[in-house]
Short mmCIF file of C-alpha atoms in Angstrom, two decimals:
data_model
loop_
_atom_site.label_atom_id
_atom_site.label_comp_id
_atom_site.label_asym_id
_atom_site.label_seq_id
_atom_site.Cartn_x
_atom_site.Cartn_y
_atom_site.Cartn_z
CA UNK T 1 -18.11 -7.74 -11.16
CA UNK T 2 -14.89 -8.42 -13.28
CA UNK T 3 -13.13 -11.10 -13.25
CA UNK T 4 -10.40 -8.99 -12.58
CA UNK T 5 -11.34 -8.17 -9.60
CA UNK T 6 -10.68 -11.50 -7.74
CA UNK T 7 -6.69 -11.05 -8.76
CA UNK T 8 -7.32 -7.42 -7.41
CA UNK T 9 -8.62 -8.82 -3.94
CA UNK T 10 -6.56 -11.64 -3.31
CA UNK T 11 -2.99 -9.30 -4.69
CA UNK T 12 -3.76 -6.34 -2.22
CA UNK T 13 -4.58 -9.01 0.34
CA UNK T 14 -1.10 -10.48 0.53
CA UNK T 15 0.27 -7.04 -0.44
CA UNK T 16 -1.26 -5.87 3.46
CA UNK T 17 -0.39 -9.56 4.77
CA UNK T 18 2.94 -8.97 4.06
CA UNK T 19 3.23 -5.34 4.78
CA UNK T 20 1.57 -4.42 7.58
CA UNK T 21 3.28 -7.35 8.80
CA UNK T 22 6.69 -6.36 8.74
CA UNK T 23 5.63 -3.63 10.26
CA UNK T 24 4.28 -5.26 12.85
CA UNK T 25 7.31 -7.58 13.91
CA UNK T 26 9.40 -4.71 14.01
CA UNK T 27 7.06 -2.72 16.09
CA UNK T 28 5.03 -5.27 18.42
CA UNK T 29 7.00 -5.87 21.69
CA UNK T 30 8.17 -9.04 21.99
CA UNK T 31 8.36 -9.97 18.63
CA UNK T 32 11.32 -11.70 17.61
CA UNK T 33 12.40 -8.87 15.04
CA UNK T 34 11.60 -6.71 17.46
CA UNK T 35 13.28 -3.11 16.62
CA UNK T 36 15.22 -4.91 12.92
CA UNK T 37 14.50 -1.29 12.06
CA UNK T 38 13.32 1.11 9.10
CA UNK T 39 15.82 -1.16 6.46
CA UNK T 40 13.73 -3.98 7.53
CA UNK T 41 10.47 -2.30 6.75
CA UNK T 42 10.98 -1.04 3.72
CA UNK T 43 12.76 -4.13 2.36
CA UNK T 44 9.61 -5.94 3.50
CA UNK T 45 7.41 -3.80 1.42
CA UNK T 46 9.08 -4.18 -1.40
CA UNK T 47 8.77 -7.66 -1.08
CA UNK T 48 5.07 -7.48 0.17
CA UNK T 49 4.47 -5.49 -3.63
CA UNK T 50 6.63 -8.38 -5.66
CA UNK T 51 4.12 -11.10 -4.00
CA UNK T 52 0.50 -8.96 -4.36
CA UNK T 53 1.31 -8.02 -7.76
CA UNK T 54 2.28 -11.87 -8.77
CA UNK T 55 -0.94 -13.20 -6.58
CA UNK T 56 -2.99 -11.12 -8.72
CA UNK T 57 -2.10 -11.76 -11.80
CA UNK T 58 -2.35 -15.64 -11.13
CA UNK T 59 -5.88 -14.74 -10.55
CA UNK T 60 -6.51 -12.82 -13.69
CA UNK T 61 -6.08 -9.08 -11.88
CA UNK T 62 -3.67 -6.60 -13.58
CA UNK T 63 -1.66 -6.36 -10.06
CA UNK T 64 -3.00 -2.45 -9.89
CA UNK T 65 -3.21 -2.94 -5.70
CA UNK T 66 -3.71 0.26 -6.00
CA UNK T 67 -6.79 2.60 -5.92
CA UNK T 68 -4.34 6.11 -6.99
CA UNK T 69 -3.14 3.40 -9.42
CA UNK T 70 -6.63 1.97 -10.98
CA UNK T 71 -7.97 5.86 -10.94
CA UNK T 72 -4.76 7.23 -12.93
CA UNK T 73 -5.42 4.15 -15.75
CA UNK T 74 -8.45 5.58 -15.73
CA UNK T 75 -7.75 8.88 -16.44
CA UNK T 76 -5.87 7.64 -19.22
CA UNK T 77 -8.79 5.24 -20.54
CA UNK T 78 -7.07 2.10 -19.54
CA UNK T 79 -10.13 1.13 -17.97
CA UNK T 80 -14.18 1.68 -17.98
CA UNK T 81 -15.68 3.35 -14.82
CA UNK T 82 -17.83 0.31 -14.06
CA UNK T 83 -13.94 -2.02 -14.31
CA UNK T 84 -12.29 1.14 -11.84
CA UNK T 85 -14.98 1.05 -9.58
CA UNK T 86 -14.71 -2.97 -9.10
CA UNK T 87 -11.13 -2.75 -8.77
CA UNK T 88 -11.17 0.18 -6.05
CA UNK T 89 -13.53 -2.00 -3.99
CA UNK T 90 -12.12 -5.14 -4.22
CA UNK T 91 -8.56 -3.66 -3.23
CA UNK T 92 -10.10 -2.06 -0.21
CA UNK T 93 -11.88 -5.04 1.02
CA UNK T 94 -8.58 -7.15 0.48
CA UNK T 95 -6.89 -4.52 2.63
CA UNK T 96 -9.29 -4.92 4.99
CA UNK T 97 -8.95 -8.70 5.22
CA UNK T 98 -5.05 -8.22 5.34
CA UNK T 99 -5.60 -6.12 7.81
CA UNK T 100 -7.10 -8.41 10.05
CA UNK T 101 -5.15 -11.40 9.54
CA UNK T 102 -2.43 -9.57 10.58
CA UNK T 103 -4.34 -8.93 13.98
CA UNK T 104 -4.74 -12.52 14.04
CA UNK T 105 -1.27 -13.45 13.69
CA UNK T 106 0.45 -10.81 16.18
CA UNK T 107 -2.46 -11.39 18.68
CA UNK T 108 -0.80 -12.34 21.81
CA UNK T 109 1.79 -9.33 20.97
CA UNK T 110 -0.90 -6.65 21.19
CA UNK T 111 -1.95 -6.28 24.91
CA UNK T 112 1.80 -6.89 25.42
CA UNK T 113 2.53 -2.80 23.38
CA UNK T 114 2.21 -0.31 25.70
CA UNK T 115 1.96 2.49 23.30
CA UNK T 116 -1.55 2.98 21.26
CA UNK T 117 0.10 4.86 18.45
CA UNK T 118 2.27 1.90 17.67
CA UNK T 119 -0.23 -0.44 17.58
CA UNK T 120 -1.88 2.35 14.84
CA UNK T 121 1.43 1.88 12.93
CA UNK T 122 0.58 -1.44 12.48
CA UNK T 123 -2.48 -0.89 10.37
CA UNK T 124 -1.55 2.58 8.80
CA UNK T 125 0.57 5.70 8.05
CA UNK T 126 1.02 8.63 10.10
CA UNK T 127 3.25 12.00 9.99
CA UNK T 128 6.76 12.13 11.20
CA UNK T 129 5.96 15.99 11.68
CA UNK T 130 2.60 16.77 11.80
CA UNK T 131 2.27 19.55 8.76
CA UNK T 132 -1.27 19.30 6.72
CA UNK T 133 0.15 21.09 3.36
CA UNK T 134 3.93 18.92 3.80
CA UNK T 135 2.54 16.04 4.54
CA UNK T 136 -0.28 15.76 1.59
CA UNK T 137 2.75 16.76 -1.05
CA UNK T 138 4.63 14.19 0.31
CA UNK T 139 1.79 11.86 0.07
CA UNK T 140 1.77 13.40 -3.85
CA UNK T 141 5.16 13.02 -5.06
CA UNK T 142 5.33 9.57 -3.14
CA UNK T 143 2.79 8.32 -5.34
CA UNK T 144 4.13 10.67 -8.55
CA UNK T 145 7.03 8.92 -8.35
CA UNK T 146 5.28 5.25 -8.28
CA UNK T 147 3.49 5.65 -11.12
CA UNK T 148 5.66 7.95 -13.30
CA UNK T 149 9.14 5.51 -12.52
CA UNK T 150 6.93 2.43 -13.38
CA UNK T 151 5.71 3.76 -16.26
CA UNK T 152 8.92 4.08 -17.30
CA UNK T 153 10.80 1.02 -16.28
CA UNK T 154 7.91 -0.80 -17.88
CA UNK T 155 7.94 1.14 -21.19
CA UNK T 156 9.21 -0.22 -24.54
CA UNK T 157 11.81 2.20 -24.47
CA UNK T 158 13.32 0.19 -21.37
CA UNK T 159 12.69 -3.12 -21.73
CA UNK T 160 13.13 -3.26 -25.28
CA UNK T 161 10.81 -4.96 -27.65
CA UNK T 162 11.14 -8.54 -26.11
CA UNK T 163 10.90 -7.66 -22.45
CA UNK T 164 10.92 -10.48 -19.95
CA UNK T 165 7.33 -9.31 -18.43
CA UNK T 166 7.49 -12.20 -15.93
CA UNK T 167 10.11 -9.47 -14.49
CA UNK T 168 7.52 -6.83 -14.02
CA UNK T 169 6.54 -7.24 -10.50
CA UNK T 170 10.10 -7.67 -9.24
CA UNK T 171 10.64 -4.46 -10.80
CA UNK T 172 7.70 -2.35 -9.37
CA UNK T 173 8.64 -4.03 -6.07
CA UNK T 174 12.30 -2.48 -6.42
CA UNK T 175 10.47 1.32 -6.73
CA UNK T 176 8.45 0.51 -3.89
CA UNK T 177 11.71 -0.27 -1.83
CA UNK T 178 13.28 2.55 -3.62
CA UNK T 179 10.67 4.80 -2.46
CA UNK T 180 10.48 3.52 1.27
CA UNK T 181 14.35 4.03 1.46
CA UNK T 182 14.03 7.81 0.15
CA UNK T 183 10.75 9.24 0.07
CA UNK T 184 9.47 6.99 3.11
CA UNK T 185 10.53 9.13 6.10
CA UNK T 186 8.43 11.99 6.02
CA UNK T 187 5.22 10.39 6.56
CA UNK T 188 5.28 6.47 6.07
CA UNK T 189 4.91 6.33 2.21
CA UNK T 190 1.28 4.93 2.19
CA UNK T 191 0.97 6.10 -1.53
CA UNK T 192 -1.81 3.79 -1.78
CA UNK T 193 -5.13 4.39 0.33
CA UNK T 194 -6.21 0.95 0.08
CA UNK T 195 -3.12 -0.23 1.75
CA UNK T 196 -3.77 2.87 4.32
CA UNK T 197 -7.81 3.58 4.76
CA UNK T 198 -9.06 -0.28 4.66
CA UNK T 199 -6.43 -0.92 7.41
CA UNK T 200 -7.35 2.03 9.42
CA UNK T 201 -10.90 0.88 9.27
CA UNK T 202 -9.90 -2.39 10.89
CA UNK T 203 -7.62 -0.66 13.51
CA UNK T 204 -11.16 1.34 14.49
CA UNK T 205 -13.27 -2.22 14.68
CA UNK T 206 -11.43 -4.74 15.74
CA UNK T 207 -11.04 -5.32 19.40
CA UNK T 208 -7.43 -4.65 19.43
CA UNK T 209 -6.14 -4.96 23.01
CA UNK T 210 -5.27 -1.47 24.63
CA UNK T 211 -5.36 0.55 20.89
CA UNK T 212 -5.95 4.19 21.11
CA UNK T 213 -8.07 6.54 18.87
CA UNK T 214 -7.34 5.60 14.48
CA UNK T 215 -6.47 9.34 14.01
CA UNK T 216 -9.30 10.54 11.61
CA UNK T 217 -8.05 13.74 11.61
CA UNK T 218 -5.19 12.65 8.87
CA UNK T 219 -6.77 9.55 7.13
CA UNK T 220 -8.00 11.67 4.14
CA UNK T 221 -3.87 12.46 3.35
CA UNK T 222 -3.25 9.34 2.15
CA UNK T 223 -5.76 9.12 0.34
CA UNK T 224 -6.36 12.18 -1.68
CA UNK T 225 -2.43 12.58 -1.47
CA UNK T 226 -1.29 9.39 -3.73
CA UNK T 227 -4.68 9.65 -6.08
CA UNK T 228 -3.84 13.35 -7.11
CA UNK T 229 -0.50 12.31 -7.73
CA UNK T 230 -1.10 9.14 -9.72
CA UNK T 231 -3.44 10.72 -11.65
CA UNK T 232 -0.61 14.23 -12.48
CA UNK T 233 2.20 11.40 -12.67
CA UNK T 234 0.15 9.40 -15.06
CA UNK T 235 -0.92 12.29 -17.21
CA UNK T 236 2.58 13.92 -17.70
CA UNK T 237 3.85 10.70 -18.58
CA UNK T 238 1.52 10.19 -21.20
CA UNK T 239 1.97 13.82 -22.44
CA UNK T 240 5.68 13.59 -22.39
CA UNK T 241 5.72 10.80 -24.22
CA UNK T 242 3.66 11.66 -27.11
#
């Protein structure tokens, strides 16, 4: 295992912590931010993204958090198969712990939802309308845009030759609020199937008061949604720019 992978653990860890818990206080009834709204959300995202990618790059992780992200750096031969494949892992099984602490922490708020589905929007992404073919191109350009923006707010070209890289996370966070704001209506932005398919695991074992079914039926979306469009994002970019 990589060293790397720690930072990749621990970063999509708090990444989940943080988002899937926003998610929750605005959802979970009788939560004190209780209905704060879709503003709230998204905000909190981008925040959640700012504090994974920094918590895994104190622990020696390039702050990928990101499976679509670790599999379009390798298409590009950023990194070995044996690195990707530690990296994919270790940013499920952080979304899985993530997952669960956020159980933890809402616990008494759980039995006190009515609605199953909500709970589900705790732990992952579902369709506003239900369309297979709209829904995974969503899922695509979503996850297009992710990689291709960062790219290029992280480029030479935009940060010039002395860029403050300490900045960097601050500034993948702002595309991930950018995203939620514009992109994230249609179906909940997962654009990541870490942050989506380790949580939706948990939602199916834990023994979440009154949940419903973890709708099976749609899990593959985001996940073969944001990996084909990482990889196309990451691939134009690098064609594009020479």
């Amino acid at each position: 295992m990589p060293p790397t992978a720690l930072g990749e653990f621990l970063g999509t860890l708090v990444l989940i912590l943080f988002g899937n818990g926003v998610v929750a206080g605005v959802l979970l009834k009788d939560s004190k931010s209780e209905g704060s709204g879709w503003l709230v959300i998204a905000l909190g995202w981008g925040v959640a993204v700012l504090l994974g990618v920094f918590t895994s790059l104190a622990f020696g992780g390039p702050g990928e958090l990101n499976p679509a992200v670790t599999l379009a750096n390798l298409a590009l031969g950023v990194h070995t198969t044996s690195v990707a494949q530690a990296h994919v892992l270790a940013q499920f099984a952080g979304g899985m712990v993530g997952a669960t602490l956020v159980w933890l922490h809402y616990l008494p708020h759980w039995e006190r939802t009515a609605d199953p589905g909500t709970k589900l929007a705790c732990f992952s992404t579902g369709p506003a309308v239900r369309s297979t073919g709209a829904n995974l191109l969503s899922e695509m350009i979503g996850a297009a845009a992710l990689v291709f923006v960062a790219n290029s707010v992280l480029s030479v070209a935009a940060q010039g030759t002395q860029p403050a890289t300490n900045l960097s996370p601050v500034l993948v966070g702002t595309i991930v609020l950018g995203i939620g704001m514009s992109l994230g209506g249609t179906t909940g932005y997962g654009i990541n199937p870490a942050r989506d398919l380790g949580p939706r695991i948990m939602h199916a074992l834990l023994p979440i008061a009154g949940k419903g079914g973890s709708d099976w039926s749609y899990s593959w979306i985001p996940v073969v949604g944001p990996i084909a469009g990482a990889v196309l994002a990451a691939l134009a970019f690098a064609k594009l720019q020479g």
